[in-house]
Coordinates of C-alpha atoms in Angstrom, one line a residue:
X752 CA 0.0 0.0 0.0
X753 CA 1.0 3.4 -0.9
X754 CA 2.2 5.4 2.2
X755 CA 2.1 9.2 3.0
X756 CA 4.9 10.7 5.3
X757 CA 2.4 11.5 8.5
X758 CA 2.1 15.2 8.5
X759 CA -0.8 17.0 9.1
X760 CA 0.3 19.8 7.2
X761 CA -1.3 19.2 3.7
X762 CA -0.5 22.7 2.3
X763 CA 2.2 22.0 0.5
X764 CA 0.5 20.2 -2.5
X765 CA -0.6 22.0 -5.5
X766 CA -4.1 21.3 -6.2
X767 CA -7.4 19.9 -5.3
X768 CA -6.9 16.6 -6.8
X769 CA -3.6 16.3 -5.2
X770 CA -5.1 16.8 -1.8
X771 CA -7.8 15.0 -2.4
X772 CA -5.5 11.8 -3.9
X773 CA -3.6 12.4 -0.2
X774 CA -6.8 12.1 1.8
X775 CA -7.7 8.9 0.0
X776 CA -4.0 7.1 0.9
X777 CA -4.3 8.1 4.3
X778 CA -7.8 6.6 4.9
X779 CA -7.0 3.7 2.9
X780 CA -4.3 3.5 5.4
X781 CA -6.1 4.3 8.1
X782 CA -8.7 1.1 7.1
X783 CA -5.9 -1.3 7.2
X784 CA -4.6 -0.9 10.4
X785 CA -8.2 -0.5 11.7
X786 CA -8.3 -3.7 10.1
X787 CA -5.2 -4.9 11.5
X788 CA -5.7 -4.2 15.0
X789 CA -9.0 -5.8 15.3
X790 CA -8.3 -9.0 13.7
X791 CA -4.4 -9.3 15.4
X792 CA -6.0 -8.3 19.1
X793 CA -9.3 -10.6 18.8
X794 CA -11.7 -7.7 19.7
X795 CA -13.0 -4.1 18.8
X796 CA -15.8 -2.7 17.4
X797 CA -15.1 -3.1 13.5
X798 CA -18.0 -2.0 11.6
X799 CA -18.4 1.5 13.7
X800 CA -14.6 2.0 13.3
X801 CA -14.4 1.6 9.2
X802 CA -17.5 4.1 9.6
X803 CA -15.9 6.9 11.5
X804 CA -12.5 6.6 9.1
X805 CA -13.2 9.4 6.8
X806 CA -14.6 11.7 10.2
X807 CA -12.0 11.1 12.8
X808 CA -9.0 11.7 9.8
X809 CA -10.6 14.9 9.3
X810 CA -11.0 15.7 12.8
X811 CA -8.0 14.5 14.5
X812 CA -5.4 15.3 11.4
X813 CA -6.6 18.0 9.8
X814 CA -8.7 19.9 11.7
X815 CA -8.3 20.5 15.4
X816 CA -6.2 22.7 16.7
X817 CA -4.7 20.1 18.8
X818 CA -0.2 19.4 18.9
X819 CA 0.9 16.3 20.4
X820 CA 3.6 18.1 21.4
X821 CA 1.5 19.7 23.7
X822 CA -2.1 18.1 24.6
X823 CA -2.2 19.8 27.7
X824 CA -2.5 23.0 25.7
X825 CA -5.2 25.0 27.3
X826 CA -6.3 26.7 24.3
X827 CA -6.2 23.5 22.4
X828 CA -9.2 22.5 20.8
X829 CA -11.8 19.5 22.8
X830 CA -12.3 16.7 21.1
X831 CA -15.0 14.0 22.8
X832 CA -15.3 11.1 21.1
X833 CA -18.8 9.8 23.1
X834 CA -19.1 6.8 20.6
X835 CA -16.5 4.9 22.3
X836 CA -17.1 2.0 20.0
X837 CA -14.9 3.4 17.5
X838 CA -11.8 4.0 19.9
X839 CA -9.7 1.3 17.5
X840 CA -9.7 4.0 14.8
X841 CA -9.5 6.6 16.9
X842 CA -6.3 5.4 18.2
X843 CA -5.2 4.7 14.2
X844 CA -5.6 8.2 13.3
X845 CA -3.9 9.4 16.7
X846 CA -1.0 7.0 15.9
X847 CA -0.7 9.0 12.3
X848 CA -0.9 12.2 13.8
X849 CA 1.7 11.9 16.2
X850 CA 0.1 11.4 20.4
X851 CA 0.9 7.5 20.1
X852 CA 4.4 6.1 19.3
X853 CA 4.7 4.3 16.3
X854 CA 3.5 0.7 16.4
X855 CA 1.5 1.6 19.3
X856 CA -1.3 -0.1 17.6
X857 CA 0.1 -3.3 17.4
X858 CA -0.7 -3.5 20.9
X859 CA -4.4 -2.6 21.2
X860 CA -6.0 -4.6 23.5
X861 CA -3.0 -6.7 24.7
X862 CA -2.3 -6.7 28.6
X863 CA -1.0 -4.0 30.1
X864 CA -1.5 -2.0 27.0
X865 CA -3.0 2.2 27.5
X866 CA -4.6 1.0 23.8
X867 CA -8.1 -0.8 25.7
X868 CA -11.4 -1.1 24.4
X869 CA -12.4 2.5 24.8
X870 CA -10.4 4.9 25.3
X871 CA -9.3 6.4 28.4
X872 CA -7.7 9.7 29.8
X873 CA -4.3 7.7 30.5
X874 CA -3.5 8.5 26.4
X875 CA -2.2 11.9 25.7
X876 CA -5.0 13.6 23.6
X877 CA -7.9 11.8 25.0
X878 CA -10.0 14.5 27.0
X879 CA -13.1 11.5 28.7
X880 CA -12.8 8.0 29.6
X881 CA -15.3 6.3 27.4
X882 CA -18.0 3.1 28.1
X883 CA -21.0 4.2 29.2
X884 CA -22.8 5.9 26.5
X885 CA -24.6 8.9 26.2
X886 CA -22.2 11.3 28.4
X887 CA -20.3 12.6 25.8
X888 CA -22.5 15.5 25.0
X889 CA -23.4 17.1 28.6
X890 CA -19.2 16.7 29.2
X891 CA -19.1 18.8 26.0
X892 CA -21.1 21.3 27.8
X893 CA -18.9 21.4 30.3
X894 CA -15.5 22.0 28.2
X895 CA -17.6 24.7 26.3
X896 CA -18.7 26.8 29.4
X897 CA -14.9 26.6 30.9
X898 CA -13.9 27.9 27.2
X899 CA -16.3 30.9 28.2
X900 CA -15.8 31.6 31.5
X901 CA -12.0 31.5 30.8
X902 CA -12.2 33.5 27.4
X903 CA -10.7 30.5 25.8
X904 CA -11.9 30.6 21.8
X905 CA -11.0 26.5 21.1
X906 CA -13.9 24.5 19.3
X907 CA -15.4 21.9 21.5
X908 CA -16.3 18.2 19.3
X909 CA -18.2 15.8 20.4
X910 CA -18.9 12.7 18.1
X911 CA -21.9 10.6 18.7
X912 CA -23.6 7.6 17.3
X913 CA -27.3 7.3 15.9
X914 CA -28.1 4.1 18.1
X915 CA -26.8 6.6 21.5
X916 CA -29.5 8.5 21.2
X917 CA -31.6 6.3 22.4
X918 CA -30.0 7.7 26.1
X919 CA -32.0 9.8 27.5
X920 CA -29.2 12.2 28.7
X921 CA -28.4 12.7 25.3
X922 CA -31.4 15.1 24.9
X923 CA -31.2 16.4 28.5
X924 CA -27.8 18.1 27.0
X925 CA -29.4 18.8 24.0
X926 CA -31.9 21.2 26.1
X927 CA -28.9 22.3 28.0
X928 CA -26.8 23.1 24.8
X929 CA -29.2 25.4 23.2
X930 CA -30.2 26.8 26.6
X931 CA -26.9 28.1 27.7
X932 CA -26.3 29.1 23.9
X933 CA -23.1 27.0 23.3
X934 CA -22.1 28.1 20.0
X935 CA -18.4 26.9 21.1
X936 CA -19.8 23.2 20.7
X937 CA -20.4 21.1 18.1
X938 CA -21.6 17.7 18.0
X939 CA -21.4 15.1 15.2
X940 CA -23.8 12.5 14.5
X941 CA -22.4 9.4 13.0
X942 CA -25.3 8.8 11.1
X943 CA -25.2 4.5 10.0
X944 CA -28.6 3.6 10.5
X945 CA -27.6 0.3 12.5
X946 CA -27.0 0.1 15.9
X947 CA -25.6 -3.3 18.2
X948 CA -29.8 -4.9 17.8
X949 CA -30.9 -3.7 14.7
X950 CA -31.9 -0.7 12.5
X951 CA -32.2 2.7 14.6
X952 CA -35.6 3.4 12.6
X953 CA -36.9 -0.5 14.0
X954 CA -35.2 -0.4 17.5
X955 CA -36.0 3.7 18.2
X956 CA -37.4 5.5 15.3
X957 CA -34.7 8.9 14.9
X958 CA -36.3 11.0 11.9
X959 CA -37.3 13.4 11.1
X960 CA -33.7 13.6 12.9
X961 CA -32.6 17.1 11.9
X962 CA -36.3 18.6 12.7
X963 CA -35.9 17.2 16.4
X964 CA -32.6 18.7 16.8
X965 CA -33.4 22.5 15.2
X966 CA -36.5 22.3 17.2
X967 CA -34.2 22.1 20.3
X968 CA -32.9 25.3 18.9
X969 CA -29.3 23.8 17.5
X970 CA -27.9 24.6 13.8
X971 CA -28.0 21.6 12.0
X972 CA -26.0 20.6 8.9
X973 CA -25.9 17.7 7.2
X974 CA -22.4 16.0 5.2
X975 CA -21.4 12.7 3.6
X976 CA -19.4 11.4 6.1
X977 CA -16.9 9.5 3.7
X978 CA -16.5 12.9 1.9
X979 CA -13.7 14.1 3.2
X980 CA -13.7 17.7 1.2
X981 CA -17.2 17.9 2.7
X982 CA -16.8 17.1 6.0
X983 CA -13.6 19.5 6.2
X984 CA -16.4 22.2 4.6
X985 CA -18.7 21.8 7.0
X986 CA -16.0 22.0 10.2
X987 CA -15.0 25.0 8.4
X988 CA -18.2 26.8 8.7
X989 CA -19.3 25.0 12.5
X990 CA -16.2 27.3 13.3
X991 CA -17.3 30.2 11.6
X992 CA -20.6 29.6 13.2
X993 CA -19.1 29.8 16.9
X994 CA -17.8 33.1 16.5
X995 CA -21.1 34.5 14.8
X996 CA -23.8 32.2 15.8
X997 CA -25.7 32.0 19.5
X998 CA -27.2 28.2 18.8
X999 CA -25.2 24.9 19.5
X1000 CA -24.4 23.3 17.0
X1001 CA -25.0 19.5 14.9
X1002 CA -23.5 17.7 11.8
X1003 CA -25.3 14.7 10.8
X1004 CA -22.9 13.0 8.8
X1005 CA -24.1 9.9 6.9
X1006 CA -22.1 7.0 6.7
X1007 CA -22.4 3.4 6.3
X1008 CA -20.9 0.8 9.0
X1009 CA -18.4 -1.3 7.7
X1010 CA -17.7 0.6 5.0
X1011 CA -15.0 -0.3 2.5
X1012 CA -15.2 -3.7 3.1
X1013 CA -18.2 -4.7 0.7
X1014 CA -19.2 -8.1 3.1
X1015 CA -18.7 -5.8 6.4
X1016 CA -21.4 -2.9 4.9
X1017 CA -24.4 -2.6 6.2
X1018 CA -24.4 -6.3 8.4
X1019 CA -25.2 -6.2 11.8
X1020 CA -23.1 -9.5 12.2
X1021 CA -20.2 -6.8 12.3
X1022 CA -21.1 -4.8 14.9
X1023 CA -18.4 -6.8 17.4
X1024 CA -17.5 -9.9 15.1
X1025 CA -13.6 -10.2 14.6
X1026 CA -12.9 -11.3 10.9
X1027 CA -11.2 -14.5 10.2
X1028 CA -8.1 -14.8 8.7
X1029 CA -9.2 -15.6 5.8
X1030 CA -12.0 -13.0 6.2
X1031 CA -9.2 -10.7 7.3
X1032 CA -7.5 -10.7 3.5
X1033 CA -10.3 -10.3 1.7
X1034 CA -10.7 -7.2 3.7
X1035 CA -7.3 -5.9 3.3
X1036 CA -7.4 -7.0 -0.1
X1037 CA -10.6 -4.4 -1.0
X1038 CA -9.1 -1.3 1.0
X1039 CA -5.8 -1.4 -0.8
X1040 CA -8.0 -2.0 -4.1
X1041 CA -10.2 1.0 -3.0
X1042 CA -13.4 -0.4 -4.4
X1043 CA -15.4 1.9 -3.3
X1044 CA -16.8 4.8 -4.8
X1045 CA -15.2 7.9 -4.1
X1046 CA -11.8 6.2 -3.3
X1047 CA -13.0 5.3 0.1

């Protein structure tokens, strides 16, 4: 597989199709250790993971004023990654942009490791412990108040799943959100359609999801999460928003779990299920062939 030196400083290239050519090699890269980690460790939450690829690279390595040289940074951006399920890329994309060692990865899940299931505050960059769903949002709230009463102007991100929203604390912090007019946060709905038991619109119908969210009095945008052009558009203007805009804010980005791996898309089986070996080059075999449309 084609590899990119791991820089988050993409300025350099010349155009739009070079940039865009350099988001698709990282991803693609990005995939295969997902891939990698999961199927070498025996656990982790595959089909979320390959469905937050395209959002947690644009987050995490392009976006977010964040340094790894410094993640204590005060002004540093917050980044909140409330679906915990897809810590295993998280901790690929953190590998690339430089808060975990290289090779780190190799040792997700193995005893002793910082690299567990979720992901903790033990890893530099990491800003809440993760399990228990539905926090992530009201702990937003909490970073984006101390940005206020501090006259701190970093961007608070908190990334959620569809299926989490069937927590009721979840829309306790939504009324909190638009009540203390949190511009300074923004949340991001990974938007799959398939949570661990079944479809979100059989197990707890979501939509008209934007409508319940604007009439909570929050900004809503929607993206193709595998876009990443898009997605980097849309983080563009939630910033913008922040310094202009009274309202919380939400990006419904729609993905598809499992994606790039045409067997893993869309099938529940993949929720937790650890691929075979054989299973396990197939999969590699479709990322490094970028099947999919788009390059991703």
């Amino acid at each position: 597989m084609e590899q990119i030196k791991p820089t988050n400083d993409l300025s350099k290239l010349a155009s739009a199709a070079e940039m865009h050519r350099a988001d698709e090699l990282l991803c693609r890269t990005l995939r295969a250790r997902t891939l990698s980690a999961v199927q070498e460790s025996g656990g982790g939450h595959i089909g979320s993971s390959l469905s937050l690829i395209e959002i947690l690279y644009c987050l995490v390595y392009r976006f977010l004023q964040i340094d790894p040289l410094k993640p204590d940074d005060p002004g540093r951006d917050r980044f909140i990654l409330s679906s915990c399920q897809g810590a295993v890329a998280l901790f690929a994309v953190m590998q690339l942009r430089g808060f975990l060692p290289p090779c780190s990865l190799e040792r997700f899940l193995a005893p002793g490791s910082e690299l567990t299931m979720f992901p903790t505050t033990r890893i530099p960059g990491v800003e809440m412990t993760g399990g228990s769903l539905g926090h992530g949002i009201a702990f937003g709230i909490g970073t984006a108040l101390s940005a206020r009463r501090y006259g701190q102007s970093y961007l608070t991100v908190v990334l959620i799943g569809d299926g989490e929203m069937n927590e009721g604390s979840i829309w306790e912090a939504a009324l909190a959100g638009s009540h203390l007019k949190l511009s300074n946060l923004l949340v991001i709905i990974n938007r799959n359609r398939l949570q661990i038991d079944g479809p979100t619109e059989s197990i707890m119908a979501l939509e008209p999801l934007a409508e319940k969210w604007k009439s909570f009095g929050w900004n809503v945008q929607e993206t193709d999460g595998h876009s990443p052009s898009n997605i980097l558009r849309a983080l563009d203007l939630a910033r913008g928003n922040a310094e202009t805009s009274t309202s919380p804010q939400i990006l419904i980005a729609h993905t598809t779990k499992g994606r790039g791996v045409s067997f893993m898309e869309n099938c529940l089986d993949w929720h937790y299920r650890v691929p075979s070996e054989a299973e396990y080059e197939m999969a590699i075999k479709e990322v490094e062939a970028c099947r999919c449309a788009g390059g991703q």
